[in-house]
CSV table of C-alpha atoms in Angstrom, one decimal:
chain,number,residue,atom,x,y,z
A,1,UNK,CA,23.2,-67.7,-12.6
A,2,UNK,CA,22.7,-69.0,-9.3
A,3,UNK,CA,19.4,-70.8,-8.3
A,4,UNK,CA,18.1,-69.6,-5.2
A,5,UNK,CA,17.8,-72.0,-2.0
A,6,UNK,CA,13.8,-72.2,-0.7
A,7,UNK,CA,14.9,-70.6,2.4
A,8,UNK,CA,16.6,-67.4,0.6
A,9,UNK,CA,13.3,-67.7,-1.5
A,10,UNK,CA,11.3,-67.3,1.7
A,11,UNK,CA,12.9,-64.7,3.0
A,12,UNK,CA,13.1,-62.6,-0.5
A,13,UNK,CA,8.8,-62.8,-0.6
A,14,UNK,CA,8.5,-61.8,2.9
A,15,UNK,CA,10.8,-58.9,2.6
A,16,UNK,CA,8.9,-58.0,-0.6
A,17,UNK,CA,5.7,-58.1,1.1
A,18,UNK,CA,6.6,-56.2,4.7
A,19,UNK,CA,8.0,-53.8,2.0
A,20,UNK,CA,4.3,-53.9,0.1
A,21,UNK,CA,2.4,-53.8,3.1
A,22,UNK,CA,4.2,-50.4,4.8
A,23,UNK,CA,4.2,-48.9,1.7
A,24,UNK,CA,0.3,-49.0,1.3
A,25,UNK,CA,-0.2,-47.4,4.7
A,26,UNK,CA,2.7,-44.9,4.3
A,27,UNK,CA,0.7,-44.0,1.0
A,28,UNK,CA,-2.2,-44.2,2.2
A,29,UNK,CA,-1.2,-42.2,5.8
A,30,UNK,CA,0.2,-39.5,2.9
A,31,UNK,CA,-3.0,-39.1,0.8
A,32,UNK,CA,-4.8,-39.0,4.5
A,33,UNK,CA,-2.7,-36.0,5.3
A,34,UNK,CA,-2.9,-34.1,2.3
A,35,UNK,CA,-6.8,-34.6,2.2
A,36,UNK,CA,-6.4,-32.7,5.6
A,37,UNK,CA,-4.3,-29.9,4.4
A,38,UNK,CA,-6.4,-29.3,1.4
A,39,UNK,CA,-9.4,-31.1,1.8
A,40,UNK,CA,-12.1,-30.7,-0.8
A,41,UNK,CA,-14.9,-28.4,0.8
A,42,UNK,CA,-17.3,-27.7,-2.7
A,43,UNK,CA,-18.1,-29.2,-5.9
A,44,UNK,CA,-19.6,-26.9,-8.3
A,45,UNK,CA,-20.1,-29.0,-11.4
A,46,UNK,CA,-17.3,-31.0,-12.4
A,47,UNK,CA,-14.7,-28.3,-10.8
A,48,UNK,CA,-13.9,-28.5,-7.2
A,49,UNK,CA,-12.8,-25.5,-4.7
A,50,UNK,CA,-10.4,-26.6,-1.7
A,51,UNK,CA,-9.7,-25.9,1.7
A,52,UNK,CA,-6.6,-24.0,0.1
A,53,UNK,CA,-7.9,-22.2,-2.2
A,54,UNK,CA,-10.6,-20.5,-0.2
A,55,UNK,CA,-7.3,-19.8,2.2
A,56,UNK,CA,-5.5,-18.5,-0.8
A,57,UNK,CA,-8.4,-15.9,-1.3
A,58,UNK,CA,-8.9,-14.8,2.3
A,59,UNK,CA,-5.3,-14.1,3.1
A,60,UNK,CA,-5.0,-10.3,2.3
A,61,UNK,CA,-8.1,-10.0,4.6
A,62,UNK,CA,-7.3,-12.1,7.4
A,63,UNK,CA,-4.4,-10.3,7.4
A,64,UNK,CA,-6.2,-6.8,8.2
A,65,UNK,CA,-8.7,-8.8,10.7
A,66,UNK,CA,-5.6,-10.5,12.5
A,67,UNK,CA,-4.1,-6.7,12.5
A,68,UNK,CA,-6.8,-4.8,13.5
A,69,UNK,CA,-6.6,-5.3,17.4
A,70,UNK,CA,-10.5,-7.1,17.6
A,71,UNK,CA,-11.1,-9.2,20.7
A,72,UNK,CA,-10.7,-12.7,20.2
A,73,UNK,CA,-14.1,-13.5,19.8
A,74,UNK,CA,-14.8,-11.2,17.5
A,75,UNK,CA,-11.4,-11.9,15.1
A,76,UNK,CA,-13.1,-15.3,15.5
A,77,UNK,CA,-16.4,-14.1,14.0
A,78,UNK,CA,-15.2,-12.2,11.6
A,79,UNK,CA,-12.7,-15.2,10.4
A,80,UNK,CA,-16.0,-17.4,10.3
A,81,UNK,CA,-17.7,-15.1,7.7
A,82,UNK,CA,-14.4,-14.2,5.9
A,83,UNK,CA,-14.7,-17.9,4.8
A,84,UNK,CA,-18.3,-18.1,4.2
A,85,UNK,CA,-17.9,-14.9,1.9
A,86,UNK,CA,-15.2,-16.1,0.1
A,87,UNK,CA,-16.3,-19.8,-0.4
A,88,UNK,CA,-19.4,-18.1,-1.9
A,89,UNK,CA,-17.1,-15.9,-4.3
A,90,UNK,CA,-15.1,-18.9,-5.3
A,91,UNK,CA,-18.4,-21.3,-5.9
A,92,UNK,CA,-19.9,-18.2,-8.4
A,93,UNK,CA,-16.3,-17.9,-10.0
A,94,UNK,CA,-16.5,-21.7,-11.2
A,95,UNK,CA,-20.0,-21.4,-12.0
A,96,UNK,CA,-18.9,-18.2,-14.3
A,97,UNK,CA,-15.8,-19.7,-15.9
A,98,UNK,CA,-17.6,-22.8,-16.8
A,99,UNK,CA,-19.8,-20.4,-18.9
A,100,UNK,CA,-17.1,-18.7,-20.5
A,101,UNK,CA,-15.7,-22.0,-21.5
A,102,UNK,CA,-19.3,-22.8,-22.7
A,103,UNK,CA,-19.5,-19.1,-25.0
A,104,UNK,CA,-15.7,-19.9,-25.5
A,105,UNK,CA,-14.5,-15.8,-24.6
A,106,UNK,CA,-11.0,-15.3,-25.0
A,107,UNK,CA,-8.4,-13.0,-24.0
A,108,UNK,CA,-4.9,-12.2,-24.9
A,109,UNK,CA,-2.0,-11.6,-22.8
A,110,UNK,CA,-1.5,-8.5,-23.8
A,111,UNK,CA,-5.0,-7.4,-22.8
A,112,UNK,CA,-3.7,-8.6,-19.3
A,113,UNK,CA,-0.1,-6.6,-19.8
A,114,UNK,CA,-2.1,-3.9,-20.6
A,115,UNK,CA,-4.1,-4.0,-17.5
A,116,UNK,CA,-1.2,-4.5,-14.8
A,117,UNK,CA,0.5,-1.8,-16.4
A,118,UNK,CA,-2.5,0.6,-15.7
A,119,UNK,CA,-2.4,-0.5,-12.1
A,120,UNK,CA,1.3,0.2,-12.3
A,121,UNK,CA,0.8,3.7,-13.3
A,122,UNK,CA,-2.2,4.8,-11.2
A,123,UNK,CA,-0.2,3.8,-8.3
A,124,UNK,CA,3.1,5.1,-9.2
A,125,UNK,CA,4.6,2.0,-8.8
A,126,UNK,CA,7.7,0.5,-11.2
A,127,UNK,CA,8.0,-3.4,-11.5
A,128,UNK,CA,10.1,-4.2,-8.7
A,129,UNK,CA,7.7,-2.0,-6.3
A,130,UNK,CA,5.1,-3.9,-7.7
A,131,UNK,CA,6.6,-7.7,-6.9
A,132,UNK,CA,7.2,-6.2,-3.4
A,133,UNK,CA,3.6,-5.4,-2.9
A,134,UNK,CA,2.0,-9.1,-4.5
A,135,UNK,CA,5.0,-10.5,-2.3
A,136,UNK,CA,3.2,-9.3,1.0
A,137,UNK,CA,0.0,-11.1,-0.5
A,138,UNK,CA,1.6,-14.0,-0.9
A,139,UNK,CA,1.4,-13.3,-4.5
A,140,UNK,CA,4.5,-14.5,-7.9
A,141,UNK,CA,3.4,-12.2,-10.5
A,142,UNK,CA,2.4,-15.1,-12.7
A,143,UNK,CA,-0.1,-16.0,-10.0
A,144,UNK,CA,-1.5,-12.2,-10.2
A,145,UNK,CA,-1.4,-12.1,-14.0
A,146,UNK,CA,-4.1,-15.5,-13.6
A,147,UNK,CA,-6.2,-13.6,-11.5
A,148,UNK,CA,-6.5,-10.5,-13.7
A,149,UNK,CA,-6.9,-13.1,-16.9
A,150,UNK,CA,-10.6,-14.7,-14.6
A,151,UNK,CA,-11.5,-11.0,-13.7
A,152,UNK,CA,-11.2,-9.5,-17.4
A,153,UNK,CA,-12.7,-12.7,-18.8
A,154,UNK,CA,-15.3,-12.6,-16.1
A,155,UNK,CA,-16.0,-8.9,-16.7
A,156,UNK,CA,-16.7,-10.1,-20.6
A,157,UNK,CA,-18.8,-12.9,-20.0
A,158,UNK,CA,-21.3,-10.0,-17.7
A,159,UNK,CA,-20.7,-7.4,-20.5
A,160,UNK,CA,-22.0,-10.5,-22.9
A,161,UNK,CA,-24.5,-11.8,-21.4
A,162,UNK,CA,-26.5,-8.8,-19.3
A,163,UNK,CA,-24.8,-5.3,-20.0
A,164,UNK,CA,-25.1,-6.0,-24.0
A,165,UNK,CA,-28.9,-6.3,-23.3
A,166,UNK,CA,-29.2,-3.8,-21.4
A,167,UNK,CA,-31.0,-0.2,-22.9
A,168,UNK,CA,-32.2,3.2,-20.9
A,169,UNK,CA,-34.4,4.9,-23.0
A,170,UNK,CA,-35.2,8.9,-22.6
A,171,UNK,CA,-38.6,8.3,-21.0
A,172,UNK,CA,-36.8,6.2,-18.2
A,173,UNK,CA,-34.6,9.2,-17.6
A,174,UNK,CA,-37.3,11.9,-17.7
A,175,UNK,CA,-39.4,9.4,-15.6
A,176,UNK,CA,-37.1,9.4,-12.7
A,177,UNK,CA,-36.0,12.7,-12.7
A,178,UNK,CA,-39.9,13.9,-12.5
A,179,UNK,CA,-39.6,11.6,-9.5
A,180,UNK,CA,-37.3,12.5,-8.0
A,181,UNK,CA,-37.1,16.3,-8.5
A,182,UNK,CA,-35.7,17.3,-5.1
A,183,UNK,CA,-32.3,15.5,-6.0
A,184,UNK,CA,-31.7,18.1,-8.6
A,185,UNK,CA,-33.0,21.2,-6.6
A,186,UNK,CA,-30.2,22.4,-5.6
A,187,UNK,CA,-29.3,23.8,-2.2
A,188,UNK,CA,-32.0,26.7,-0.9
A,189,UNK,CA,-29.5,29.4,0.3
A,190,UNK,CA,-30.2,33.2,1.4
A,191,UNK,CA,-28.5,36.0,0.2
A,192,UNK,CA,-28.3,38.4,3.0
A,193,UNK,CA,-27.9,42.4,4.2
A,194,UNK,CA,-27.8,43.4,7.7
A,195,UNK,CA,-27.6,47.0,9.4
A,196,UNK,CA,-25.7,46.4,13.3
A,197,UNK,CA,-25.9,48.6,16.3
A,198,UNK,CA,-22.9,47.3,18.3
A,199,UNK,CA,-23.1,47.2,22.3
A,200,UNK,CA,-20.4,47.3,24.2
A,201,UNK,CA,-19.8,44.5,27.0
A,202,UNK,CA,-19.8,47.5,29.5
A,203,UNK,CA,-22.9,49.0,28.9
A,204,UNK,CA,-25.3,49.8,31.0
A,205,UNK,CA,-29.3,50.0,30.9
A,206,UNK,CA,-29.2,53.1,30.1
A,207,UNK,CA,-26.7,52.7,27.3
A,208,UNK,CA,-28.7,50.2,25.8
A,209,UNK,CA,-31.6,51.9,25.7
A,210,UNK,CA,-29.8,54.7,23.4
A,211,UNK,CA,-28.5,52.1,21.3
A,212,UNK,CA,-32.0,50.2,21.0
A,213,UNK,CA,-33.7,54.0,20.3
A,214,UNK,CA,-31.2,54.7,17.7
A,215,UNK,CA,-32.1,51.4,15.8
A,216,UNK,CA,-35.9,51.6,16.5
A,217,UNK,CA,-35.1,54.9,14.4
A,218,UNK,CA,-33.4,53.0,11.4
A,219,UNK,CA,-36.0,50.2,11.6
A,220,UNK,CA,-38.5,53.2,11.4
A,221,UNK,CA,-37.4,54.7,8.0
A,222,UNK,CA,-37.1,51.0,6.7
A,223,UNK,CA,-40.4,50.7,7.4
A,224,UNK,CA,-41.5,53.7,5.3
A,225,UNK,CA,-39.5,52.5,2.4
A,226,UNK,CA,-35.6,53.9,2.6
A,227,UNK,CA,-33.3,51.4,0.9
A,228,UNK,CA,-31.9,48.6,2.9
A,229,UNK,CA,-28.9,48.8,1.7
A,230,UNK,CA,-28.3,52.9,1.7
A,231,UNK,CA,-29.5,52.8,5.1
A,232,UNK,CA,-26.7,50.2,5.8
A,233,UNK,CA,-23.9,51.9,4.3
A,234,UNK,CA,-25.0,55.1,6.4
A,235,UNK,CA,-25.8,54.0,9.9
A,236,UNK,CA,-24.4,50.0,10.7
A,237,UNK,CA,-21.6,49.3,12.5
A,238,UNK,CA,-20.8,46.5,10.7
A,239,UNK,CA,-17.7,45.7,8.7
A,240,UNK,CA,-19.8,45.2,6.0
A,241,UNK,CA,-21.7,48.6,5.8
A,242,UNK,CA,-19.6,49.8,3.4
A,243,UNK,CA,-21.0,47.1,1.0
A,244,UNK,CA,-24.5,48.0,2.0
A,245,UNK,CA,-24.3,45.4,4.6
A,246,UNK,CA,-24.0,42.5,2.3
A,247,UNK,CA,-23.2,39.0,3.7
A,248,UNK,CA,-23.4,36.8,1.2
A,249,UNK,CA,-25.3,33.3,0.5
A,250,UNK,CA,-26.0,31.3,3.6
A,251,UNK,CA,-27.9,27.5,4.0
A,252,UNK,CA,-30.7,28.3,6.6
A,253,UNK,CA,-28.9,25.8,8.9
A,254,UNK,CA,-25.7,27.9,9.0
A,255,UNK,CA,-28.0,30.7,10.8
A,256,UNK,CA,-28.0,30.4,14.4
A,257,UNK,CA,-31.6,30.4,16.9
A,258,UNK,CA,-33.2,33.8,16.6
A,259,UNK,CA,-31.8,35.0,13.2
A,260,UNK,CA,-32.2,31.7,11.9
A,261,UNK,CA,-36.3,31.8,12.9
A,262,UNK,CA,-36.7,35.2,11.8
A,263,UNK,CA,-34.5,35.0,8.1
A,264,UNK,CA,-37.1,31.3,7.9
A,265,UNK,CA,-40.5,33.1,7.2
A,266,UNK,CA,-39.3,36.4,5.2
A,267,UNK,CA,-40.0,36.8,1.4
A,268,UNK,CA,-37.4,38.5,-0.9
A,269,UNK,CA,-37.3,42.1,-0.3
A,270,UNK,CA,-38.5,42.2,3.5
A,271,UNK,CA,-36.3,43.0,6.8
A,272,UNK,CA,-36.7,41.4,10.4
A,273,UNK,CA,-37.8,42.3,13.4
A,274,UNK,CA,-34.8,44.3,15.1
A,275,UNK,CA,-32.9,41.0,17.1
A,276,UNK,CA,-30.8,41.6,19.8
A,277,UNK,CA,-27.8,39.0,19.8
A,278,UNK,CA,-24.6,38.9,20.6
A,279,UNK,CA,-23.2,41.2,18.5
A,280,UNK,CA,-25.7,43.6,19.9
A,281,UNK,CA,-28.9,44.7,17.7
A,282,UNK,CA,-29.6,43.8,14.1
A,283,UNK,CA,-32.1,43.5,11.5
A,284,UNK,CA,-31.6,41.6,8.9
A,285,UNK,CA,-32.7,41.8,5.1
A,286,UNK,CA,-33.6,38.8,2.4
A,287,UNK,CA,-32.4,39.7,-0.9
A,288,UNK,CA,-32.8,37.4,-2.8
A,289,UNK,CA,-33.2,33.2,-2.7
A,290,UNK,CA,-31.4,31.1,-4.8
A,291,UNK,CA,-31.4,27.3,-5.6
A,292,UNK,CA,-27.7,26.5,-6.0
A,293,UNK,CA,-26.3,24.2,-7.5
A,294,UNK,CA,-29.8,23.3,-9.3
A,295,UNK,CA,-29.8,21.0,-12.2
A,296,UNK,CA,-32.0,20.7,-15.4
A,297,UNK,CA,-33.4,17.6,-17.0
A,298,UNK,CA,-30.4,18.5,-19.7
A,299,UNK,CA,-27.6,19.0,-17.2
A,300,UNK,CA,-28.7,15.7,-15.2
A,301,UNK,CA,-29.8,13.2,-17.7
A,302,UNK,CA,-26.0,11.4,-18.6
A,303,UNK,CA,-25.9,11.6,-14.9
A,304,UNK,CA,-29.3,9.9,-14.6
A,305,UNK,CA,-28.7,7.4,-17.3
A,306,UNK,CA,-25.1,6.1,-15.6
A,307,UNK,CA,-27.6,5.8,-12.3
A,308,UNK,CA,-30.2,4.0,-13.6
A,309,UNK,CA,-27.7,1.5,-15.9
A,310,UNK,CA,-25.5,0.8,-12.4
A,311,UNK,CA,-28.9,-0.1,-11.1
A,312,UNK,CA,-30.3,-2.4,-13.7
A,313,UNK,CA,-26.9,-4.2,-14.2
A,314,UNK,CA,-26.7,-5.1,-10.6
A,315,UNK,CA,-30.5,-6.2,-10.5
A,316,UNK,CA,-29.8,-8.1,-13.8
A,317,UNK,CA,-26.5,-9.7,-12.9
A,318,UNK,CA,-28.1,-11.1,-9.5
A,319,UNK,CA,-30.9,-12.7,-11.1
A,320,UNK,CA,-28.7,-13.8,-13.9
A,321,UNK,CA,-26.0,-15.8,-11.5
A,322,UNK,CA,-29.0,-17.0,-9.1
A,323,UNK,CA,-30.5,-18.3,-12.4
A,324,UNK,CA,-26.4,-20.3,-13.2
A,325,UNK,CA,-26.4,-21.2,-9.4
A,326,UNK,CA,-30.2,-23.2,-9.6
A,327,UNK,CA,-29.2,-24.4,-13.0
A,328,UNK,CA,-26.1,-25.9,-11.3
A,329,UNK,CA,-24.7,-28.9,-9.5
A,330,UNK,CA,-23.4,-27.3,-6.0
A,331,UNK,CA,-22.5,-29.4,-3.1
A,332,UNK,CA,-20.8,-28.3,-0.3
A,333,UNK,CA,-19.1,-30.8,1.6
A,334,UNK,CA,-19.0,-29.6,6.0
C-alpha cells in the first residue's frame, strides 16, 4: 500500500472536514424545517400533540368552513377556533389514553371489525364505497380502524370510571316528574261542534238581517236546552251537519281571533255567543277537553330515567376530566 504524501494528507482532512462542516448545517437546516412543518405545539405528560396532528383532526371541518362561502374574515375566525377546539380534544385524548394504559383496558380487533361493519351497514355502504369516503378525509382504512380502536377504548375507560358508578333511583324519577308535571301533560285540545248560517258575498243588509234572525232563532232553542248537536244536523249549513256539526280536536292556537277568544273561556257542554266571520254566522260548541298525548308516572319513568342518566354522566364526566386535566402536566407551547 501506498503511503500518502503530507500534501495529499492535507488535502484528504480538509475535504473530510468541508464535508463535516456542510453536513451539520444541512442536518441541522433539515431538523429546522421539519420542526416548522410539524412543530411541537402541547405536552401533555410525557406525550406530545403536533402542529400535524391537530391538522390531521381539523381537516374534514376545514374542509366544510373553506366550502361554505363565509367572508374571509370570518373563514378566518372560524379557522382560529377550529384549532383551539381541536387542540383541546387532542390534549383530553392523551390525558384519557394515558389512563387507559394506567387501568390497562383492552380491546380486540374484532371489536373494532365489528364496529366499522355497523357503520358499513347503517349507511348502505360496501367496502370499496367505504375507502372512497375515508379517501376524501384523507383517511387509509388502517388509519380509521386506529381511530375507532381510541374511541371504543375511550368509551370503556368513561363506562369504567363514571357510568359504572353511576345509579337513578325511583325517588329521583318520581322527584322530577312531580317537578316537572307540565312536560307530561300532554297537549290541551278542544273537541268541537258548530251550527253555520252561510252568507252569501252578494248579500245585502237586508239579507243579512234574515240570516242573523234565523240564527238568533237556533241560538234561542239552544238556550232553552235543545241538543247541540240535533240542532246541527237540522238547521247548519255546514258540511259537517250531517255529523251533528262535529269538527274534531283542535290546539287553541289553531283557532283564529274571535272563535279562538270565545272557544278560550267556555266549559264542556256550553255554546258561544253567535260570531259572525267569514264563513258567515256560527256558534260554536265545547264538547269535550282532552289532554293528548298525556303521560303517567308509569308511561314516563324509562323515559325519565334515560334523561336524568344523560344528565349525570355529562355532569360527572366533566368534573371527572377537569379533575385528569389539574392532576396533569399540560404545557402549551405558542
Amino acid at each position: 500500500m501506498k503511503k500518502l504524501n503530507y500534501k495529499t494528507f492535507i488535502t484528504l482532512i480538509c475535504m473530510i472536514l468541508f464535508f463535516c462542516f456542510n453536513n451539520v448545517y444541512f442536518i441541522q437546516n433539515l431538523l429546522y424545517a421539519s420542526e416548522i412543518v410539524d412543530k411541537i405545539v402541547a405536552i401533555v405528560n410525557d406525550d406530545i400533540i403536533t402542529l400535524s396532528d391537530i391538522n390531521q383532526e381539523s381537516m374534514p371541518f376545514e374542509k366544510r368552513i373553506k366550502s361554505a362561502g363565509y367572508p374571509s374574515y370570518k373563514e378566518n375566525e372560524l379557522l382560529k377556533n377550529l384549532h383551539s377546539d381541536m387542540l383541546n380534544k387532542l390534549i383530553d385524548q392523551k390525558i384519557t389514553d394515558q389512563e387507559i394504559k394506567k387501568t390497562e383496558i383492552k380491546i380486540s380487533d374484532k371489536e373494532v371489525d365489528a364496529y366499522i361493519d355497523r357503520i358499513k351497514e347503517a349507511n348502505f355502504m360496501t367496502s370499496e364505497d367505504f375507502v372512497r369516503a375515508l379517501s376524501k378525509d384523507n383517511l387509509t382504512v388502517d388509519e380509521y380502524k386506529n381511530q375507532v380502536k381510541g374511541q371504543i377504548l375511550r368509551n370503556k375507560l368513561v363506562n369504567y370510571k363514571v357510568k359504572s358508578k353511576i345509579v337513578i333511583t325511583k325517588e329521583d324519577i318520581k322527584a322530577y316528574y312531580e317537578k316537572n308535571k307540565n312536560l307530561y301533560a300532554g297537549e290541551k285540545k278542544y273537541h268541537l261542534r258548530h251550527i253555520l248560517m252561510k252568507i252569501s258575498s252578494f248579500a245585502d243588509t237586508d239579507e243579512k238581517k234574515a240570516v242573523l234572525k234565523k240564527m238568533e232563532e237556533i241560538y234561542q232553542k239552544l238556550k232553552e236546552g235543545e241538543s247541540f248537536e240535533r240542532i246541527a244536523k237540522n238547521y247548519s249549513e255546514s258540511p259537517y251537519a250531517s255529523k251533528g256539526g262535529d269538527l274534531g280536536f283542535f290546539k287553541i292556537d289553531e283557532l283564529l281571533g274571535q272563535i279562538k277568544e270565545n272557544v278560550y273561556n267556555l266549559k264542556e257542554g256550553e255554546f258561544t255567543q253567535i260570531i259572525d266571520t267569514e264563513q258567515g254566522y256560527q256558534i260554536f260548541y265545547l264538547e269535550k277537553i282532552e289532554n293528548v298525548n298525556k303521560k303517567s308516572f308509569e308511561e314516563s319513568s324509562s323515559e325519565i330515567e334515560k334523561k336524568l342518566y344523560d344528565e349525570i354522566v355529562e355532569k360527572t364526566f366533566k368534573s371527572w376530566l377537569s379533575d385528569l386535566r389539574q392532576n396533569s402536566h399540560i404545557k402549551i407551547i405558542k
